[in-house]
Amino acid sequence: MTKKNIDWGSLGFVYQPTDYSVSAMYKDGKWSDLELTADHTCHMSECACVLQYAQTVFEGLKAYTTPDGRTVTFRPDLNAQRMIDSAERLGIPPVPEEMFMEALDLLVANNLDWVPPYGSGATMYVRPFIYGSGPMISVAPAEEFEFRMICMPVGPYFKGGIKPLVLKISDFDRAAPHGTGDIKAGLNYAMSFHAHEVAHNEGFAENMFLDAGTRTCVEETGGANFLFVTKDGKIVTPKSKSNSILPSITRRSLMVVAKDLLGMDIEQREVPIAEVPEFAECGLCGTAAVIAPVGKINDHGKEICFPSGMDEMGPVLKKLYDTLTGIQMGTIEGPEGWIHEIK
Ligand code: PLP
Ligand code: COI
């Protein structure tokens, strides 16, 4: 194995084809065997259901190099399960967990040279997805699908690395109450593009979306869940009023880390926007974001400034960040079964 000659430290969160992707086709009611492919273009009908009706679901997870040179992934079984849940909701045939795991091993094992070295500041992002490739003109699911898993080395999701972000409360909604907000459907992200552009043009890094039904409680951003820390050190994460927050694997893991490893109090409950100025720290969490601190939130011209400030991550989130990334990179022992080694 010879690692690619890449300036790992200057990578952004940008697509980059690697040596291989993995693919399987669904036809006549069954999935084909998995195949490695060096063709990085998908081939489909001009009337593919994904093009006409956005029939696609995806996942996101990372592969890491440990200090002793192993290549590991973090709780991929939860990504497999969430993709099954997402697929079922969009009329897509689910990829069974064993097939997902086999695809992951095949993909990463054949792209080892692209997995960033330990300590480089970069990681390997893995993007599994399934889309309706078969033609469909009436409003109905496709009959043919492709499952693909692609990967690429990436740097931090937010430019500026770990500097606190400034968000705005969006006037748009990300997901309808009891709609598709709790699954990883491509359409949720298309929904957020305009809101994101508006926020960006106004100088904000991201949107805070509120619950679409009442616009009174915090939901999430376009690609990460929220974490708050109370002034007495409790971790609070929003529960959706209407089942429209994506169940982040990072957030679920952090709640276990906080409670079981660090002995902190945790709470998952509705978080009214009126309560947000009371918190000591705020952050976003997700696979791409890891934990990104939030310094300020603009609520229609009124600024909510967290005491942790605009220079660095607050101490409680930093402790969570160090513990989580330590577990992910194999320097801290996590709960059993969290690390899956690529052989
Ligand atoms: N929320 C949304 C809308 C996301 O797209 C993501 C990213 O996957 C997350 C939260 C974080 O989820 P996870 O920690 O499983 O990556
Ligand atoms: C991830 O964190 O894996 C996501 O899919 C979020 C996306 C905004 C990159």
mmCIF file of C-alpha atoms and ligand atoms in Angstrom:
data_model
loop_
_atom_site.group_PDB
_atom_site.id
_atom_site.type_symbol
_atom_site.label_atom_id
_atom_site.label_comp_id
_atom_site.label_asym_id
_atom_site.label_seq_id
_atom_site.Cartn_x
_atom_site.Cartn_y
_atom_site.Cartn_z
ATOM 1 C CA MET A 1 0.000 0.000 0.000
ATOM 2 C CA THR A 2 1.316 3.434 -0.977
ATOM 3 C CA LYS A 3 -0.759 6.346 0.143
ATOM 4 C CA LYS A 4 -1.654 8.833 -2.586
ATOM 5 C CA ASN A 5 0.490 11.897 -2.835
ATOM 6 C CA ILE A 6 -2.134 14.316 -1.531
ATOM 7 C CA ASP A 7 -1.776 17.373 0.677
ATOM 8 C CA TRP A 8 -4.226 15.844 3.157
ATOM 9 C CA GLY A 9 -4.234 18.876 5.447
ATOM 10 C CA SER A 10 -5.608 21.208 2.797
ATOM 11 C CA LEU A 11 -8.530 19.044 1.649
ATOM 12 C CA GLY A 12 -12.005 20.513 1.797
ATOM 13 C CA PHE A 13 -15.299 18.632 1.703
ATOM 14 C CA VAL A 14 -15.177 18.114 -2.049
ATOM 15 C CA TYR A 15 -15.973 15.223 -4.437
ATOM 16 C CA GLN A 16 -12.961 13.359 -5.708
ATOM 17 C CA PRO A 17 -13.234 10.065 -7.594
ATOM 18 C CA THR A 18 -10.985 7.338 -6.171
ATOM 19 C CA ASP A 19 -9.778 4.100 -7.787
ATOM 20 C CA TYR A 20 -13.039 2.204 -7.369
ATOM 21 C CA SER A 21 -16.696 2.504 -6.524
ATOM 22 C CA VAL A 22 -19.028 -0.381 -5.690
ATOM 23 C CA SER A 23 -22.288 -1.036 -7.493
ATOM 24 C CA ALA A 24 -25.216 -3.466 -7.539
ATOM 25 C CA MET A 25 -28.336 -3.369 -9.719
ATOM 26 C CA TYR A 26 -31.879 -4.245 -8.708
ATOM 27 C CA LYS A 27 -33.895 -5.874 -11.471
ATOM 28 C CA ASP A 28 -36.696 -8.449 -11.672
ATOM 29 C CA GLY A 29 -37.241 -8.196 -7.941
ATOM 30 C CA LYS A 30 -33.692 -8.892 -6.747
ATOM 31 C CA TRP A 31 -30.310 -7.329 -6.120
ATOM 32 C CA SER A 32 -27.360 -8.449 -8.251
ATOM 33 C CA ASP A 33 -23.984 -9.292 -6.752
ATOM 34 C CA LEU A 34 -21.773 -6.363 -5.775
ATOM 35 C CA GLU A 35 -19.201 -5.256 -8.302
ATOM 36 C CA LEU A 36 -16.134 -3.071 -8.071
ATOM 37 C CA THR A 37 -16.099 -0.498 -10.849
ATOM 38 C CA ALA A 38 -13.614 2.097 -12.031
ATOM 39 C CA ASP A 39 -16.392 3.801 -14.028
ATOM 40 C CA HIS A 40 -17.442 6.840 -12.016
ATOM 41 C CA THR A 41 -20.480 7.669 -14.144
ATOM 42 C CA CYS A 42 -23.971 6.283 -13.524
ATOM 43 C CA HIS A 43 -25.919 5.184 -16.599
ATOM 44 C CA MET A 44 -29.700 5.430 -16.544
ATOM 45 C CA SER A 45 -32.849 6.136 -18.512
ATOM 46 C CA GLU A 46 -33.698 9.752 -19.329
ATOM 47 C CA CYS A 47 -36.985 8.985 -17.593
ATOM 48 C CA ALA A 48 -35.328 7.455 -14.506
ATOM 49 C CA CYS A 49 -37.525 7.842 -11.433
ATOM 50 C CA VAL A 50 -34.682 9.627 -9.651
ATOM 51 C CA LEU A 51 -34.651 12.309 -12.355
ATOM 52 C CA GLN A 52 -38.418 12.712 -12.525
ATOM 53 C CA TYR A 53 -39.453 12.245 -8.891
ATOM 54 C CA ALA A 54 -36.256 12.401 -6.803
ATOM 55 C CA GLN A 55 -36.446 8.756 -5.756
ATOM 56 C CA THR A 56 -33.129 8.471 -3.959
ATOM 57 C CA VAL A 57 -31.818 7.866 -0.445
ATOM 58 C CA PHE A 58 -28.264 8.057 0.831
ATOM 59 C CA GLU A 59 -25.972 7.614 3.810
ATOM 60 C CA GLY A 60 -22.718 9.110 5.031
ATOM 61 C CA LEU A 61 -20.008 7.531 7.160
ATOM 62 C CA LYS A 62 -16.244 7.752 7.515
ATOM 63 C CA ALA A 63 -13.189 5.497 7.482
ATOM 64 C CA TYR A 64 -10.220 6.391 9.666
ATOM 65 C CA THR A 65 -6.608 5.278 10.002
ATOM 66 C CA THR A 66 -5.646 4.358 13.573
ATOM 67 C CA PRO A 67 -2.189 5.197 15.004
ATOM 68 C CA ASP A 68 -1.178 1.518 14.553
ATOM 69 C CA GLY A 69 -2.138 1.631 10.868
ATOM 70 C CA ARG A 70 -5.489 -0.177 10.871
ATOM 71 C CA THR A 71 -8.405 1.156 8.826
ATOM 72 C CA VAL A 72 -11.658 1.370 10.756
ATOM 73 C CA THR A 73 -15.215 2.638 10.370
ATOM 74 C CA PHE A 74 -17.580 3.847 13.073
ATOM 75 C CA ARG A 75 -20.893 2.063 13.724
ATOM 76 C CA PRO A 76 -21.620 1.277 10.043
ATOM 77 C CA ASP A 77 -24.394 -1.104 11.110
ATOM 78 C CA LEU A 78 -26.414 1.967 12.106
ATOM 79 C CA ASN A 79 -25.940 3.499 8.654
ATOM 80 C CA ALA A 80 -27.069 0.217 7.094
ATOM 81 C CA GLN A 81 -30.179 0.192 9.265
ATOM 82 C CA ARG A 82 -30.986 3.852 8.620
ATOM 83 C CA MET A 83 -30.666 3.305 4.866
ATOM 84 C CA ILE A 84 -33.152 0.433 5.160
ATOM 85 C CA ASP A 85 -35.558 2.766 7.004
ATOM 86 C CA SER A 86 -35.063 5.504 4.394
ATOM 87 C CA ALA A 87 -35.513 3.122 1.455
ATOM 88 C CA GLU A 88 -38.735 1.663 2.815
ATOM 89 C CA ARG A 89 -40.265 5.137 3.004
ATOM 90 C CA LEU A 90 -39.525 5.983 -0.649
ATOM 91 C CA GLY A 91 -40.601 2.724 -2.251
ATOM 92 C CA ILE A 92 -36.987 1.643 -2.752
ATOM 93 C CA PRO A 93 -35.982 -2.002 -2.197
ATOM 94 C CA PRO A 94 -33.754 -1.952 0.902
ATOM 95 C CA VAL A 95 -30.180 -3.180 0.735
ATOM 96 C CA PRO A 96 -29.834 -5.798 3.501
ATOM 97 C CA GLU A 97 -27.337 -5.016 6.273
ATOM 98 C CA GLU A 98 -24.972 -7.871 5.269
ATOM 99 C CA MET A 99 -24.846 -6.579 1.695
ATOM 100 C CA PHE A 100 -24.189 -3.032 2.923
ATOM 101 C CA MET A 101 -21.320 -4.273 5.124
ATOM 102 C CA GLU A 102 -19.880 -6.356 2.293
ATOM 103 C CA ALA A 103 -19.986 -3.301 0.004
ATOM 104 C CA LEU A 104 -18.255 -1.177 2.642
ATOM 105 C CA ASP A 105 -15.430 -3.695 3.151
ATOM 106 C CA LEU A 106 -14.997 -4.129 -0.613
ATOM 107 C CA LEU A 107 -14.974 -0.385 -1.267
ATOM 108 C CA VAL A 108 -12.591 0.682 1.469
ATOM 109 C CA ALA A 109 -10.243 -2.314 1.083
ATOM 110 C CA ASN A 110 -9.827 -1.408 -2.594
ATOM 111 C CA ASN A 111 -9.229 2.292 -1.932
ATOM 112 C CA LEU A 112 -6.813 2.032 1.016
ATOM 113 C CA ASP A 113 -4.307 4.356 -0.632
ATOM 114 C CA TRP A 114 -6.940 7.082 -0.452
ATOM 115 C CA VAL A 115 -7.667 6.721 3.272
ATOM 116 C CA PRO A 116 -5.917 9.696 4.898
ATOM 117 C CA PRO A 117 -3.137 8.837 7.369
ATOM 118 C CA TYR A 118 -3.656 9.175 11.128
ATOM 119 C CA GLY A 119 -3.132 12.732 12.341
ATOM 120 C CA SER A 120 -3.444 14.303 8.866
ATOM 121 C CA GLY A 121 -6.666 16.137 9.750
ATOM 122 C CA ALA A 122 -8.472 14.400 6.881
ATOM 123 C CA THR A 123 -10.714 11.309 6.809
ATOM 124 C CA MET A 124 -12.278 9.088 4.167
ATOM 125 C CA TYR A 125 -15.935 9.933 3.559
ATOM 126 C CA VAL A 126 -18.084 7.042 2.335
ATOM 127 C CA ARG A 127 -21.336 7.834 0.554
ATOM 128 C CA PRO A 128 -23.723 4.912 -0.052
ATOM 129 C CA PHE A 129 -26.873 5.641 -2.047
ATOM 130 C CA ILE A 130 -29.726 3.948 -3.903
ATOM 131 C CA TYR A 131 -31.668 5.567 -6.706
ATOM 132 C CA GLY A 132 -34.531 4.671 -9.029
ATOM 133 C CA SER A 133 -32.714 4.127 -12.319
ATOM 134 C CA GLY A 134 -35.607 2.576 -14.225
ATOM 135 C CA PRO A 135 -38.026 4.699 -16.281
ATOM 136 C CA MET A 136 -41.242 5.928 -14.654
ATOM 137 C CA ILE A 137 -43.571 8.613 -15.957
ATOM 138 C CA SER A 138 -46.620 8.004 -13.774
ATOM 139 C CA VAL A 139 -46.212 8.914 -10.112
ATOM 140 C CA ALA A 140 -44.953 5.547 -8.903
ATOM 141 C CA PRO A 141 -41.661 3.982 -7.791
ATOM 142 C CA ALA A 142 -39.164 2.695 -10.341
ATOM 143 C CA GLU A 143 -38.836 -1.015 -10.967
ATOM 144 C CA GLU A 144 -35.065 -0.880 -11.387
ATOM 145 C CA PHE A 145 -32.530 0.626 -9.004
ATOM 146 C CA GLU A 146 -28.823 1.041 -8.520
ATOM 147 C CA PHE A 147 -27.052 0.800 -5.163
ATOM 148 C CA ARG A 148 -23.712 2.529 -5.227
ATOM 149 C CA MET A 149 -21.090 3.183 -2.636
ATOM 150 C CA ILE A 150 -18.450 5.778 -3.388
ATOM 151 C CA CYS A 151 -15.711 7.253 -1.239
ATOM 152 C CA MET A 152 -13.343 10.205 -1.154
ATOM 153 C CA PRO A 153 -10.810 11.746 1.219
ATOM 154 C CA VAL A 154 -12.200 14.884 2.841
ATOM 155 C CA GLY A 155 -11.194 17.675 5.176
ATOM 156 C CA PRO A 156 -13.457 19.706 7.477
ATOM 157 C CA TYR A 157 -17.061 20.256 6.363
ATOM 158 C CA PHE A 158 -17.056 23.866 7.524
ATOM 159 C CA LYS A 159 -14.352 26.112 6.163
ATOM 160 C CA GLY A 160 -12.206 27.510 8.948
ATOM 161 C CA GLY A 161 -12.104 24.133 10.709
ATOM 162 C CA ILE A 162 -13.246 24.437 14.243
ATOM 163 C CA LYS A 163 -14.023 28.180 14.534
ATOM 164 C CA PRO A 164 -17.492 28.865 15.968
ATOM 165 C CA LEU A 165 -20.183 29.351 13.345
ATOM 166 C CA VAL A 166 -22.806 32.053 13.016
ATOM 167 C CA LEU A 167 -26.264 30.735 12.078
ATOM 168 C CA LYS A 168 -29.581 32.316 11.266
ATOM 169 C CA ILE A 169 -33.053 31.089 12.088
ATOM 170 C CA SER A 170 -34.518 30.278 8.723
ATOM 171 C CA ASP A 171 -37.854 31.501 7.447
ATOM 172 C CA PHE A 172 -38.013 28.341 5.358
ATOM 173 C CA ASP A 173 -38.781 24.848 6.603
ATOM 174 C CA ARG A 174 -36.535 21.852 6.022
ATOM 175 C CA ALA A 175 -39.132 19.117 6.395
ATOM 176 C CA ALA A 176 -42.879 18.822 6.822
ATOM 177 C CA PRO A 177 -44.328 17.533 10.096
ATOM 178 C CA HIS A 178 -44.518 13.744 9.829
ATOM 179 C CA GLY A 179 -42.957 13.960 6.360
ATOM 180 C CA THR A 180 -39.480 12.766 5.373
ATOM 181 C CA GLY A 181 -37.299 14.765 7.788
ATOM 182 C CA ASP A 182 -36.411 11.660 9.799
ATOM 183 C CA ILE A 183 -34.957 9.775 6.805
ATOM 184 C CA LYS A 184 -32.004 10.528 4.560
ATOM 185 C CA ALA A 185 -33.870 11.247 1.338
ATOM 186 C CA GLY A 186 -32.144 13.340 -1.319
ATOM 187 C CA LEU A 187 -35.254 15.488 -1.634
ATOM 188 C CA ASN A 188 -34.787 16.877 1.916
ATOM 189 C CA TYR A 189 -31.469 18.348 0.823
ATOM 190 C CA ALA A 190 -32.785 19.860 -2.398
ATOM 191 C CA MET A 191 -35.433 21.465 -0.163
ATOM 192 C CA SER A 192 -32.703 23.183 1.840
ATOM 193 C CA PHE A 193 -30.637 24.611 -1.062
ATOM 194 C CA HIS A 194 -32.557 27.845 -1.496
ATOM 195 C CA ALA A 195 -32.697 28.478 2.260
ATOM 196 C CA HIS A 196 -28.968 27.813 2.402
ATOM 197 C CA GLU A 197 -28.247 30.212 -0.425
ATOM 198 C CA VAL A 198 -30.255 32.936 1.302
ATOM 199 C CA ALA A 199 -28.374 32.352 4.575
ATOM 200 C CA HIS A 200 -25.020 32.299 2.783
ATOM 201 C CA ASN A 201 -25.729 35.498 0.892
ATOM 202 C CA GLU A 202 -26.511 37.152 4.203
ATOM 203 C CA GLY A 203 -23.174 35.961 5.600
ATOM 204 C CA PHE A 204 -24.349 33.022 7.719
ATOM 205 C CA ALA A 205 -22.717 29.587 7.712
ATOM 206 C CA GLU A 206 -25.933 27.600 8.132
ATOM 207 C CA ASN A 207 -29.610 27.744 8.998
ATOM 208 C CA MET A 208 -31.264 26.734 12.203
ATOM 209 C CA PHE A 209 -34.571 25.206 11.111
ATOM 210 C CA LEU A 210 -37.519 25.288 13.502
ATOM 211 C CA ASP A 211 -40.360 22.789 13.602
ATOM 212 C CA ALA A 212 -42.477 23.451 10.536
ATOM 213 C CA GLY A 213 -45.800 23.031 12.344
ATOM 214 C CA THR A 214 -45.463 25.768 14.974
ATOM 215 C CA ARG A 215 -42.059 27.400 14.350
ATOM 216 C CA THR A 216 -41.462 27.464 18.091
ATOM 217 C CA CYS A 217 -38.948 24.659 18.692
ATOM 218 C CA VAL A 218 -35.441 23.937 17.424
ATOM 219 C CA GLU A 219 -35.120 21.102 14.928
ATOM 220 C CA GLU A 220 -31.775 20.918 13.095
ATOM 221 C CA THR A 221 -29.666 22.392 10.283
ATOM 222 C CA GLY A 222 -29.562 21.178 6.681
ATOM 223 C CA GLY A 223 -26.988 18.507 7.544
ATOM 224 C CA ALA A 224 -26.469 18.192 11.295
ATOM 225 C CA ASN A 225 -28.311 17.864 14.628
ATOM 226 C CA PHE A 226 -27.996 20.364 17.489
ATOM 227 C CA LEU A 227 -26.363 19.874 20.875
ATOM 228 C CA PHE A 228 -26.717 22.374 23.696
ATOM 229 C CA VAL A 229 -24.954 22.546 27.027
ATOM 230 C CA THR A 230 -26.778 24.085 30.005
ATOM 231 C CA LYS A 231 -25.010 26.411 32.419
ATOM 232 C CA ASP A 232 -24.748 23.514 34.878
ATOM 233 C CA GLY A 233 -23.150 21.209 32.305
ATOM 234 C CA LYS A 234 -26.089 19.081 31.127
ATOM 235 C CA ILE A 235 -26.230 18.027 27.470
ATOM 236 C CA VAL A 236 -29.556 18.776 25.801
ATOM 237 C CA THR A 237 -30.528 17.697 22.296
ATOM 238 C CA PRO A 238 -33.792 18.565 20.545
ATOM 239 C CA LYS A 239 -36.602 16.062 20.196
ATOM 240 C CA SER A 240 -38.864 16.787 17.278
ATOM 241 C CA LYS A 241 -42.503 17.752 17.827
ATOM 242 C CA SER A 242 -43.402 16.039 14.594
ATOM 243 C CA ASN A 243 -40.817 13.354 13.850
ATOM 244 C CA SER A 244 -38.879 15.519 11.420
ATOM 245 C CA ILE A 245 -35.313 15.428 12.783
ATOM 246 C CA LEU A 246 -32.835 12.967 11.246
ATOM 247 C CA PRO A 247 -31.690 10.465 13.913
ATOM 248 C CA SER A 248 -28.003 11.387 13.744
ATOM 249 C CA ILE A 249 -25.642 8.519 14.528
ATOM 250 C CA THR A 250 -23.078 11.019 15.814
ATOM 251 C CA ARG A 251 -25.630 12.573 18.165
ATOM 252 C CA ARG A 252 -26.877 9.206 19.407
ATOM 253 C CA SER A 253 -23.266 8.134 20.025
ATOM 254 C CA LEU A 254 -22.391 11.395 21.770
ATOM 255 C CA MET A 255 -25.290 10.973 24.173
ATOM 256 C CA VAL A 256 -23.899 7.549 25.150
ATOM 257 C CA VAL A 257 -20.368 8.975 25.446
ATOM 258 C CA ALA A 258 -21.617 11.869 27.600
ATOM 259 C CA LYS A 259 -23.648 9.684 29.940
ATOM 260 C CA ASP A 260 -21.714 6.421 30.178
ATOM 261 C CA LEU A 261 -18.116 7.483 29.587
ATOM 262 C CA LEU A 262 -18.069 11.030 30.934
ATOM 263 C CA GLY A 263 -20.783 10.764 33.601
ATOM 264 C CA MET A 264 -22.704 13.805 32.337
ATOM 265 C CA ASP A 265 -26.447 14.344 32.557
ATOM 266 C CA ILE A 266 -28.223 14.171 29.222
ATOM 267 C CA GLU A 267 -31.681 15.073 28.044
ATOM 268 C CA GLN A 268 -33.523 14.702 24.754
ATOM 269 C CA ARG A 269 -36.567 16.948 24.748
ATOM 270 C CA GLU A 270 -38.300 19.719 22.876
ATOM 271 C CA VAL A 271 -36.166 22.864 22.927
ATOM 272 C CA PRO A 272 -38.243 26.051 22.557
ATOM 273 C CA ILE A 273 -36.377 28.758 20.680
ATOM 274 C CA ALA A 274 -37.134 31.056 23.637
ATOM 275 C CA GLU A 275 -34.853 28.878 25.809
ATOM 276 C CA VAL A 276 -31.820 28.975 23.489
ATOM 277 C CA PRO A 277 -30.282 32.190 24.978
ATOM 278 C CA GLU A 278 -30.066 30.356 28.327
ATOM 279 C CA PHE A 279 -27.538 27.765 27.114
ATOM 280 C CA ALA A 280 -23.795 27.996 27.784
ATOM 281 C CA GLU A 281 -22.672 26.198 24.593
ATOM 282 C CA CYS A 282 -24.171 25.182 21.286
ATOM 283 C CA GLY A 283 -22.853 22.920 18.556
ATOM 284 C CA LEU A 284 -23.786 20.987 15.442
ATOM 285 C CA CYS A 285 -23.029 17.312 15.142
ATOM 286 C CA GLY A 286 -22.934 14.854 12.287
ATOM 287 C CA THR A 287 -20.588 12.635 10.320
ATOM 288 C CA ALA A 288 -19.412 15.455 8.066
ATOM 289 C CA ALA A 289 -19.575 18.166 10.739
ATOM 290 C CA VAL A 290 -18.198 15.960 13.612
ATOM 291 C CA ILE A 291 -18.892 18.642 16.256
ATOM 292 C CA ALA A 292 -18.876 22.204 14.972
ATOM 293 C CA PRO A 293 -19.280 24.910 17.618
ATOM 294 C CA VAL A 294 -21.903 27.618 17.167
ATOM 295 C CA GLY A 295 -20.975 31.047 18.530
ATOM 296 C CA LYS A 296 -24.015 33.104 17.557
ATOM 297 C CA ILE A 297 -27.516 32.675 16.197
ATOM 298 C CA ASN A 298 -29.364 35.487 14.501
ATOM 299 C CA ASP A 299 -33.077 35.433 15.328
ATOM 300 C CA HIS A 300 -34.542 37.921 12.849
ATOM 301 C CA GLY A 301 -32.047 40.631 13.728
ATOM 302 C CA LYS A 302 -31.750 39.774 17.402
ATOM 303 C CA GLU A 303 -28.438 38.091 18.242
ATOM 304 C CA ILE A 304 -28.178 35.149 20.585
ATOM 305 C CA CYS A 305 -24.503 35.021 21.666
ATOM 306 C CA PHE A 306 -23.303 31.958 23.556
ATOM 307 C CA PRO A 307 -20.933 32.573 26.500
ATOM 308 C CA SER A 308 -18.413 30.172 24.872
ATOM 309 C CA GLY A 309 -17.698 33.017 22.430
ATOM 310 C CA MET A 310 -16.422 33.283 18.871
ATOM 311 C CA ASP A 311 -12.836 32.060 19.297
ATOM 312 C CA GLU A 312 -13.036 28.394 20.159
ATOM 313 C CA MET A 313 -15.229 25.456 21.033
ATOM 314 C CA GLY A 314 -16.633 25.565 24.593
ATOM 315 C CA PRO A 315 -15.036 23.228 27.168
ATOM 316 C CA VAL A 316 -17.891 20.723 27.434
ATOM 317 C CA LEU A 317 -18.284 20.238 23.687
ATOM 318 C CA LYS A 318 -14.476 20.030 23.372
ATOM 319 C CA LYS A 319 -14.424 17.173 25.883
ATOM 320 C CA LEU A 320 -17.133 15.387 23.881
ATOM 321 C CA TYR A 321 -15.287 16.074 20.627
ATOM 322 C CA ASP A 322 -11.979 14.721 21.933
ATOM 323 C CA THR A 323 -13.616 11.601 23.338
ATOM 324 C CA LEU A 324 -15.683 10.860 20.234
ATOM 325 C CA THR A 325 -12.819 11.392 17.774
ATOM 326 C CA GLY A 326 -10.553 9.348 20.063
ATOM 327 C CA ILE A 327 -12.999 6.446 19.870
ATOM 328 C CA GLN A 328 -13.416 6.846 16.099
ATOM 329 C CA MET A 329 -9.657 6.835 15.505
ATOM 330 C CA GLY A 330 -8.948 4.019 17.919
ATOM 331 C CA THR A 331 -7.061 5.908 20.643
ATOM 332 C CA ILE A 332 -9.885 5.640 23.209
ATOM 333 C CA GLU A 333 -11.750 2.430 23.965
ATOM 334 C CA GLY A 334 -15.420 2.904 23.104
ATOM 335 C CA PRO A 335 -18.419 0.691 23.778
ATOM 336 C CA GLU A 336 -18.230 -2.787 22.304
ATOM 337 C CA GLY A 337 -19.076 -3.081 18.617
ATOM 338 C CA TRP A 338 -18.662 0.587 17.725
ATOM 339 C CA ILE A 339 -15.554 0.073 15.616
ATOM 340 C CA HIS A 340 -15.609 -2.057 12.479
ATOM 341 C CA GLU A 341 -12.175 -2.842 11.114
ATOM 342 C CA ILE A 342 -11.669 -3.144 7.349
ATOM 343 C CA LYS A 343 -9.634 -6.276 6.609
HETATM 344 N N1 PLP B 1 -29.103 15.814 10.179
HETATM 345 C C1 PLP B 1 -29.080 15.807 8.844
HETATM 346 C C2 PLP B 1 -30.174 16.498 8.121
HETATM 347 C C3 PLP B 1 -28.037 15.156 8.165
HETATM 348 O O1 PLP B 1 -27.986 15.152 6.844
HETATM 349 C C4 PLP B 1 -27.021 14.526 8.902
HETATM 350 C C5 PLP B 1 -25.939 13.839 8.228
HETATM 351 O O2 PLP B 1 -25.940 12.690 8.008
HETATM 352 C C6 PLP B 1 -27.092 14.553 10.295
HETATM 353 C C7 PLP B 1 -28.141 15.208 10.891
HETATM 354 C C8 PLP B 1 -26.070 13.865 11.108
HETATM 355 O O3 PLP B 1 -26.242 12.470 11.070
HETATM 356 P P1 PLP B 1 -25.046 11.488 11.279
HETATM 357 O O4 PLP B 1 -24.475 11.818 12.613
HETATM 358 O O5 PLP B 1 -25.667 10.142 11.264
HETATM 359 O O6 PLP B 1 -24.098 11.717 10.178
HETATM 360 C C1 COI B 2 -23.195 13.565 6.613
HETATM 361 O O1 COI B 2 -22.821 14.150 7.639
HETATM 362 O O2 COI B 2 -22.778 12.447 6.303
HETATM 363 C C2 COI B 2 -24.166 14.152 5.716
HETATM 364 O O3 COI B 2 -24.688 13.450 4.923
HETATM 365 C C3 COI B 2 -24.453 15.564 5.792
HETATM 366 C C4 COI B 2 -24.234 16.254 4.489
HETATM 367 C C5 COI B 2 -24.649 17.660 4.668
HETATM 368 C C6 COI B 2 -22.823 16.160 4.006
#
